[in-house]
Coordinates of C-alpha atoms in Angstrom, one line a residue:
X28 CA 5.8 -12.7 -14.0
X29 CA 9.2 -11.3 -13.8
X30 CA 9.8 -8.5 -11.0
X31 CA 13.2 -7.8 -12.1
X32 CA 14.1 -4.3 -12.5
X33 CA 14.4 -3.9 -16.3
X34 CA 16.9 -0.8 -16.8
X35 CA 19.5 -2.7 -14.2
X36 CA 22.7 -4.9 -15.2
X37 CA 24.7 -7.2 -13.3
X38 CA 24.1 -7.9 -9.6
X39 CA 20.8 -7.0 -8.1
X40 CA 20.5 -6.5 -4.3
X41 CA 17.4 -5.5 -2.8
X42 CA 16.4 -4.0 0.7
X43 CA 12.7 -4.0 1.9
X44 CA 12.3 -1.5 5.1
X45 CA 9.2 -2.7 6.7
X46 CA 8.7 -6.1 4.6
X47 CA 6.2 -7.8 6.7
X48 CA 2.9 -6.0 6.3
X49 CA 0.0 -6.2 3.8
X50 CA 1.8 -3.9 1.3
X51 CA 5.4 -5.0 1.4
X52 CA 5.2 -8.7 2.4
X53 CA 3.6 -9.7 -1.0
X54 CA 6.3 -7.6 -2.8
X55 CA 9.0 -9.1 -0.8
X56 CA 8.2 -12.8 -1.2
X57 CA 7.7 -12.0 -5.2
X58 CA 10.8 -10.4 -5.6
X59 CA 12.9 -13.3 -3.2
X60 CA 11.9 -15.5 -6.0
X61 CA 14.2 -14.1 -8.2
X62 CA 16.5 -11.8 -6.4
X63 CA 18.7 -11.3 -3.5
X64 CA 16.1 -9.7 -0.7
X65 CA 16.9 -8.4 2.6
X66 CA 14.0 -7.0 5.1
X67 CA 14.4 -5.0 8.1
X68 CA 11.5 -4.5 10.2
X69 CA 10.7 -5.2 14.2
X70 CA 9.1 -8.7 13.5
X71 CA 6.6 -8.2 16.0
X72 CA 4.2 -11.0 14.7
X73 CA 5.6 -14.3 15.7
X74 CA 6.7 -16.5 12.9
X75 CA 7.0 -14.1 10.2
X76 CA 10.8 -14.0 10.4
X77 CA 11.3 -17.8 9.9
X78 CA 8.5 -17.5 7.0
X79 CA 10.5 -15.2 5.2
X80 CA 13.8 -16.9 5.7
X81 CA 12.1 -20.2 4.5
X82 CA 11.7 -17.9 1.3
X83 CA 15.4 -17.2 1.0
X84 CA 14.8 -13.5 2.4
X85 CA 17.6 -12.6 4.8
X86 CA 16.4 -10.7 8.0
X87 CA 17.5 -8.0 10.6
X88 CA 15.6 -6.7 13.3
X89 CA 15.5 -3.1 13.3
X90 CA 13.4 -0.5 15.1
X91 CA 12.7 2.5 13.0
X92 CA 14.3 5.8 14.4
X93 CA 15.9 3.9 17.2
X94 CA 18.5 1.2 16.3
X95 CA 21.7 1.7 14.3
X96 CA 22.0 0.0 10.9
X97 CA 25.7 -0.9 11.7
X98 CA 24.8 -4.8 10.8
X99 CA 23.2 -4.0 7.5
X100 CA 25.4 -4.3 4.2
X101 CA 25.8 -0.5 2.3
X102 CA 25.7 -2.3 -1.2
X103 CA 22.0 -2.3 -1.8
X104 CA 21.3 -1.6 -5.7
X105 CA 17.5 -1.3 -5.1
X106 CA 15.4 -0.1 -1.5
X107 CA 11.7 0.2 -1.0
X108 CA 10.9 1.7 2.2
X109 CA 7.2 0.8 3.5
X110 CA 7.7 0.8 7.1
X111 CA 5.5 3.5 9.1
X112 CA 6.0 3.9 12.9
X113 CA 2.7 4.9 14.4
X114 CA 3.0 4.2 17.9
X115 CA 0.4 6.8 19.8
X116 CA -1.8 8.1 17.3
X117 CA -1.7 11.4 19.3
X118 CA 1.9 11.5 19.6
X119 CA 2.4 13.9 16.6
X120 CA 5.8 14.8 17.8
X121 CA 7.1 11.2 18.3
X122 CA 5.5 10.2 14.8
X123 CA 7.7 13.1 13.1
X124 CA 10.8 12.0 14.8
X125 CA 10.4 8.3 14.1
X126 CA 9.4 8.5 10.5
X127 CA 11.6 11.3 9.5
X128 CA 14.8 10.0 11.1
X129 CA 14.0 6.5 10.3
X130 CA 14.0 7.1 6.6
X131 CA 17.0 9.6 6.6
X132 CA 18.9 6.6 8.4
X133 CA 18.2 4.3 5.5
X134 CA 18.5 6.5 2.3
X135 CA 22.2 7.8 4.2
X136 CA 23.0 4.1 4.8
X137 CA 21.8 3.2 1.1
X138 CA 23.2 6.2 -0.4
X139 CA 24.9 4.1 -3.3
X140 CA 21.5 2.4 -4.4
X141 CA 20.5 2.6 -8.1
X142 CA 16.9 3.5 -6.9
X143 CA 14.9 4.1 -3.8
X144 CA 11.0 4.0 -3.5
X145 CA 9.3 5.5 -0.4
X146 CA 5.8 4.6 0.1
X147 CA 3.7 7.4 1.3
X148 CA 0.2 7.8 1.2
X149 CA -3.0 9.5 -0.6
X150 CA -4.3 10.3 3.0
X151 CA -2.3 13.2 3.2
X152 CA -4.2 15.0 0.7
X153 CA -6.8 18.0 1.6
X154 CA -10.3 16.8 1.3
X155 CA -12.0 18.1 -1.6
X156 CA -15.0 16.3 -2.1
X157 CA -16.4 12.8 -2.5
X158 CA -16.0 12.7 -6.3
X159 CA -12.9 14.6 -6.5
X160 CA -9.9 12.9 -8.3
X161 CA -6.7 13.8 -6.5
X162 CA -3.6 14.7 -8.7
X163 CA 0.0 15.2 -7.3
X164 CA -0.2 19.0 -7.4
X165 CA -3.0 19.0 -5.1
X166 CA -2.7 20.7 -1.9
X167 CA -2.0 18.4 1.3
X168 CA -3.2 18.8 4.8
X169 CA -2.3 16.8 8.1
X170 CA -5.8 15.5 8.9
X171 CA -7.4 12.2 9.4
X172 CA -9.8 11.8 12.2
X173 CA -9.6 8.1 11.9
X174 CA -5.8 8.0 12.2
X175 CA -4.6 11.2 13.5
X176 CA -0.9 10.8 13.7
X177 CA -0.5 8.8 10.4
X178 CA -0.8 11.8 7.6
X179 CA 1.8 13.9 9.9
X180 CA 4.4 10.8 9.7
X181 CA 4.0 10.6 6.1
X182 CA 4.5 14.3 5.6
X183 CA 7.4 14.7 7.7
X184 CA 8.7 11.7 6.2
X185 CA 8.4 12.7 2.7
X186 CA 10.3 16.2 3.6
X187 CA 13.2 14.2 4.7
X188 CA 12.9 12.1 1.7
X189 CA 12.7 14.9 -0.9
X190 CA 15.8 16.6 1.0
X191 CA 18.3 13.8 1.0
X192 CA 17.2 12.6 -2.6
X193 CA 19.0 15.9 -3.6
X194 CA 21.7 15.9 -0.9
X195 CA 22.7 12.4 -1.6
X196 CA 22.1 12.3 -5.4
X197 CA 19.6 9.2 -4.8
X198 CA 17.2 8.6 -7.4
X199 CA 13.7 8.3 -5.7
X200 CA 10.4 7.7 -6.2
X201 CA 7.8 9.0 -3.4
X202 CA 4.7 6.6 -4.1
X203 CA 1.6 7.8 -2.6
X204 CA -0.4 4.6 -2.2
X205 CA -4.0 4.1 -2.8
X206 CA -6.0 1.0 -1.2
X207 CA -4.3 -2.3 -2.1
X208 CA -6.2 -5.4 -1.9
X209 CA -6.3 -8.9 -3.5
X210 CA -5.3 -12.9 -2.5
X211 CA -2.7 -12.2 -0.2
X212 CA -2.5 -11.1 3.3
X213 CA -5.7 -9.7 5.0
X214 CA -7.4 -9.0 1.6
X215 CA -7.8 -5.4 2.1
X216 CA -11.3 -3.4 1.3
X217 CA -13.4 -6.2 -0.1
X218 CA -12.9 -8.7 2.6
X219 CA -13.2 -6.0 5.0
X220 CA -16.9 -5.2 3.6
X221 CA -17.8 -8.7 3.1
X222 CA -17.0 -9.8 6.7
X223 CA -19.6 -6.7 7.7
X224 CA -22.0 -8.2 5.2
X225 CA -21.9 -11.7 6.7
X226 CA -22.4 -10.0 10.0
X227 CA -25.2 -7.9 8.7
X228 CA -23.5 -4.9 10.1
X229 CA -24.7 -1.5 8.1
X230 CA -21.5 0.0 6.6
X231 CA -21.4 3.8 7.1
X232 CA -21.9 5.9 4.1
X233 CA -21.7 10.0 3.6
X234 CA -24.6 11.7 5.4
X235 CA -25.4 13.8 2.5
X236 CA -25.6 11.4 -0.4
X237 CA -22.9 10.2 -2.9
X238 CA -20.3 7.6 -2.1
X239 CA -16.4 7.5 -1.3
X240 CA -14.7 6.6 -3.9
X241 CA -11.1 4.6 -3.9
X242 CA -8.5 3.7 -6.6
X243 CA -8.5 0.4 -5.8
X244 CA -4.8 -1.4 -6.5
X245 CA -4.6 -5.2 -6.9
X246 CA -1.4 -7.0 -5.4
X247 CA -0.8 -8.4 -8.9
X248 CA -0.2 -5.0 -10.0
X249 CA 1.6 -3.6 -6.8
X250 CA 3.9 -6.4 -7.5
X251 CA 4.5 -5.8 -11.0
X252 CA 4.8 -2.1 -10.9
X253 CA 7.5 -1.9 -8.1
X254 CA 10.3 -2.3 -10.6
X255 CA 8.8 0.0 -13.3
X256 CA 8.9 2.6 -10.3
X257 CA 12.5 1.9 -9.6
X258 CA 13.2 2.5 -13.2
X259 CA 11.6 6.1 -13.4
X260 CA 13.4 7.3 -10.2
X261 CA 15.0 10.8 -10.4
X262 CA 16.7 13.0 -8.1
X263 CA 15.1 15.4 -7.0
X264 CA 12.6 12.9 -6.1
X265 CA 9.4 12.1 -8.4
X266 CA 6.2 12.4 -6.6
X267 CA 3.6 10.1 -7.9
X268 CA 0.1 8.7 -7.3
X269 CA -0.1 4.8 -7.0
X270 CA -3.5 3.4 -7.2
X271 CA -5.6 1.4 -9.6
X272 CA -7.1 2.8 -12.7
X273 CA -11.0 3.1 -11.9
X274 CA -12.4 5.2 -9.2
X275 CA -14.4 2.5 -7.4
X276 CA -17.5 3.9 -5.2
X277 CA -17.6 1.8 -1.6
X278 CA -21.2 1.2 -2.2
X279 CA -20.7 -0.1 -6.1
X280 CA -18.3 -2.4 -4.7
X281 CA -20.6 -3.7 -1.9
X282 CA -23.3 -4.4 -4.2
X283 CA -21.1 -6.1 -6.8
X284 CA -20.0 -8.6 -3.7
X285 CA -23.8 -8.9 -3.2
X286 CA -24.3 -9.6 -6.6
X287 CA -21.7 -12.4 -6.7
X288 CA -22.3 -13.6 -3.4
X289 CA -26.1 -13.3 -2.7
X290 CA -25.2 -11.7 0.5
X291 CA -27.4 -8.3 1.1
X292 CA -25.5 -4.9 1.4
X293 CA -26.8 -2.9 4.4
X294 CA -25.9 0.8 4.7
X295 CA -26.2 3.5 7.3
X296 CA -25.7 7.4 6.9
X297 CA -23.2 8.8 9.3
X298 CA -20.5 11.6 9.7
X299 CA -18.1 9.3 10.9
X300 CA -16.2 7.6 8.1
X301 CA -12.9 6.0 7.2
X302 CA -12.0 8.2 4.5
X303 CA -11.3 6.9 1.1
X304 CA -10.2 8.8 -1.8
X305 CA -9.6 8.4 -5.7
X306 CA -6.8 9.5 -7.7
X307 CA -6.0 11.3 -11.0
X308 CA -3.7 8.7 -12.6
X309 CA -2.8 10.6 -15.8
X310 CA 1.0 11.0 -14.5
X311 CA 1.3 7.6 -13.4
X312 CA -0.3 5.7 -16.5
X313 CA 2.0 8.1 -18.8
X314 CA 5.2 7.1 -16.9
X315 CA 4.5 3.1 -16.2
X316 CA 1.3 2.4 -18.1
X317 CA -2.2 1.1 -17.2
X318 CA -2.9 -1.5 -14.5
X319 CA -3.8 -5.1 -15.6
X320 CA -6.6 -6.2 -13.1
X321 CA -10.0 -4.5 -13.4
X322 CA -11.4 -4.1 -10.1
X323 CA -14.5 -6.5 -10.4
X324 CA -12.1 -9.2 -11.6
X325 CA -10.0 -8.4 -8.8
X326 CA -12.6 -8.4 -6.1
X327 CA -14.0 -11.7 -7.2
X328 CA -10.6 -13.3 -7.2
X329 CA -10.1 -11.8 -3.7
X330 CA -13.2 -13.2 -2.0
X331 CA -12.7 -16.7 -3.9
X332 CA -9.4 -16.8 -2.1
X333 CA -10.4 -15.8 1.3
X334 CA -13.6 -17.2 1.4
X335 CA -13.7 -20.3 -0.6
X336 CA -17.2 -21.0 -2.2
X337 CA -18.5 -17.7 -1.4
X338 CA -19.1 -16.6 -5.0
X339 CA -21.1 -19.9 -5.5
X340 CA -23.8 -18.9 -3.4
X341 CA -26.0 -17.5 -6.2
X342 CA -25.5 -20.8 -8.0
X343 CA -26.4 -22.7 -5.2
X344 CA -29.6 -21.0 -4.5
X345 CA -30.6 -21.1 -8.0
X346 CA -30.3 -25.0 -8.1
X347 CA -32.2 -25.3 -5.1
X348 CA -35.3 -23.5 -6.6

């Protein structure tokens, strides 16, 4: 699978900001197989820097919003900014300062780039009900009880990105990301849900009925679509929802996991939920096309990667009868 930006010619030099996490590390490793890739990050997890260097990635330690970028080259052709500084989840002023200043530093430093992607989040949309499909034109709000400073950080950073895209003439995409899952990294929601099921813990579901929806995006599509996003970058910045094609109910996801593993799904009605949301993908599909991994296929592959043999449970049970 090629992950080279299709509209470029000549040398490609890529910068990934925050390339060590669940979202950006798979992208970093895939791009590094074909391109010159640099990663700037705090590298707080032991061993990650050496693992990336072993794959040919060049690294520089950088604390967003605090450190300078004087040691970083300026000739990057493509940039993906996936870093977020959360610090104290009640330190809203600190979140604004670190994230808005940090992305401003990177955009200014890389002003000659052909394209810039800022990874934002769908968590900044104002809540409109469980079955609502959120479009890019929907209102936003800085409210998320499960992670209070997170949407504040993202909204402030989006403002900086919009301003600098125009001021610098830097083609930019603000990609509001949904829920990423897959065989790489920690696995995402399917792994989290399956661990809860194995522990026989009930998963909280909405008190008033219905179910929370999510636009699950498999890492294969995440990686494949990054160059496509670079290719459609514009100034002023293009705002785009970035999630999977299907609106997947969390209970439906657990029921499917139960059907392929034989582990019972348990639920409890609650007013305390981690918010998930589903996207209206009309704009994204028109610009870069559909996803390639159906959610059921992706969930099955994810569980097989993280829990080898888990999906054979039902087969073993039937043979024992």
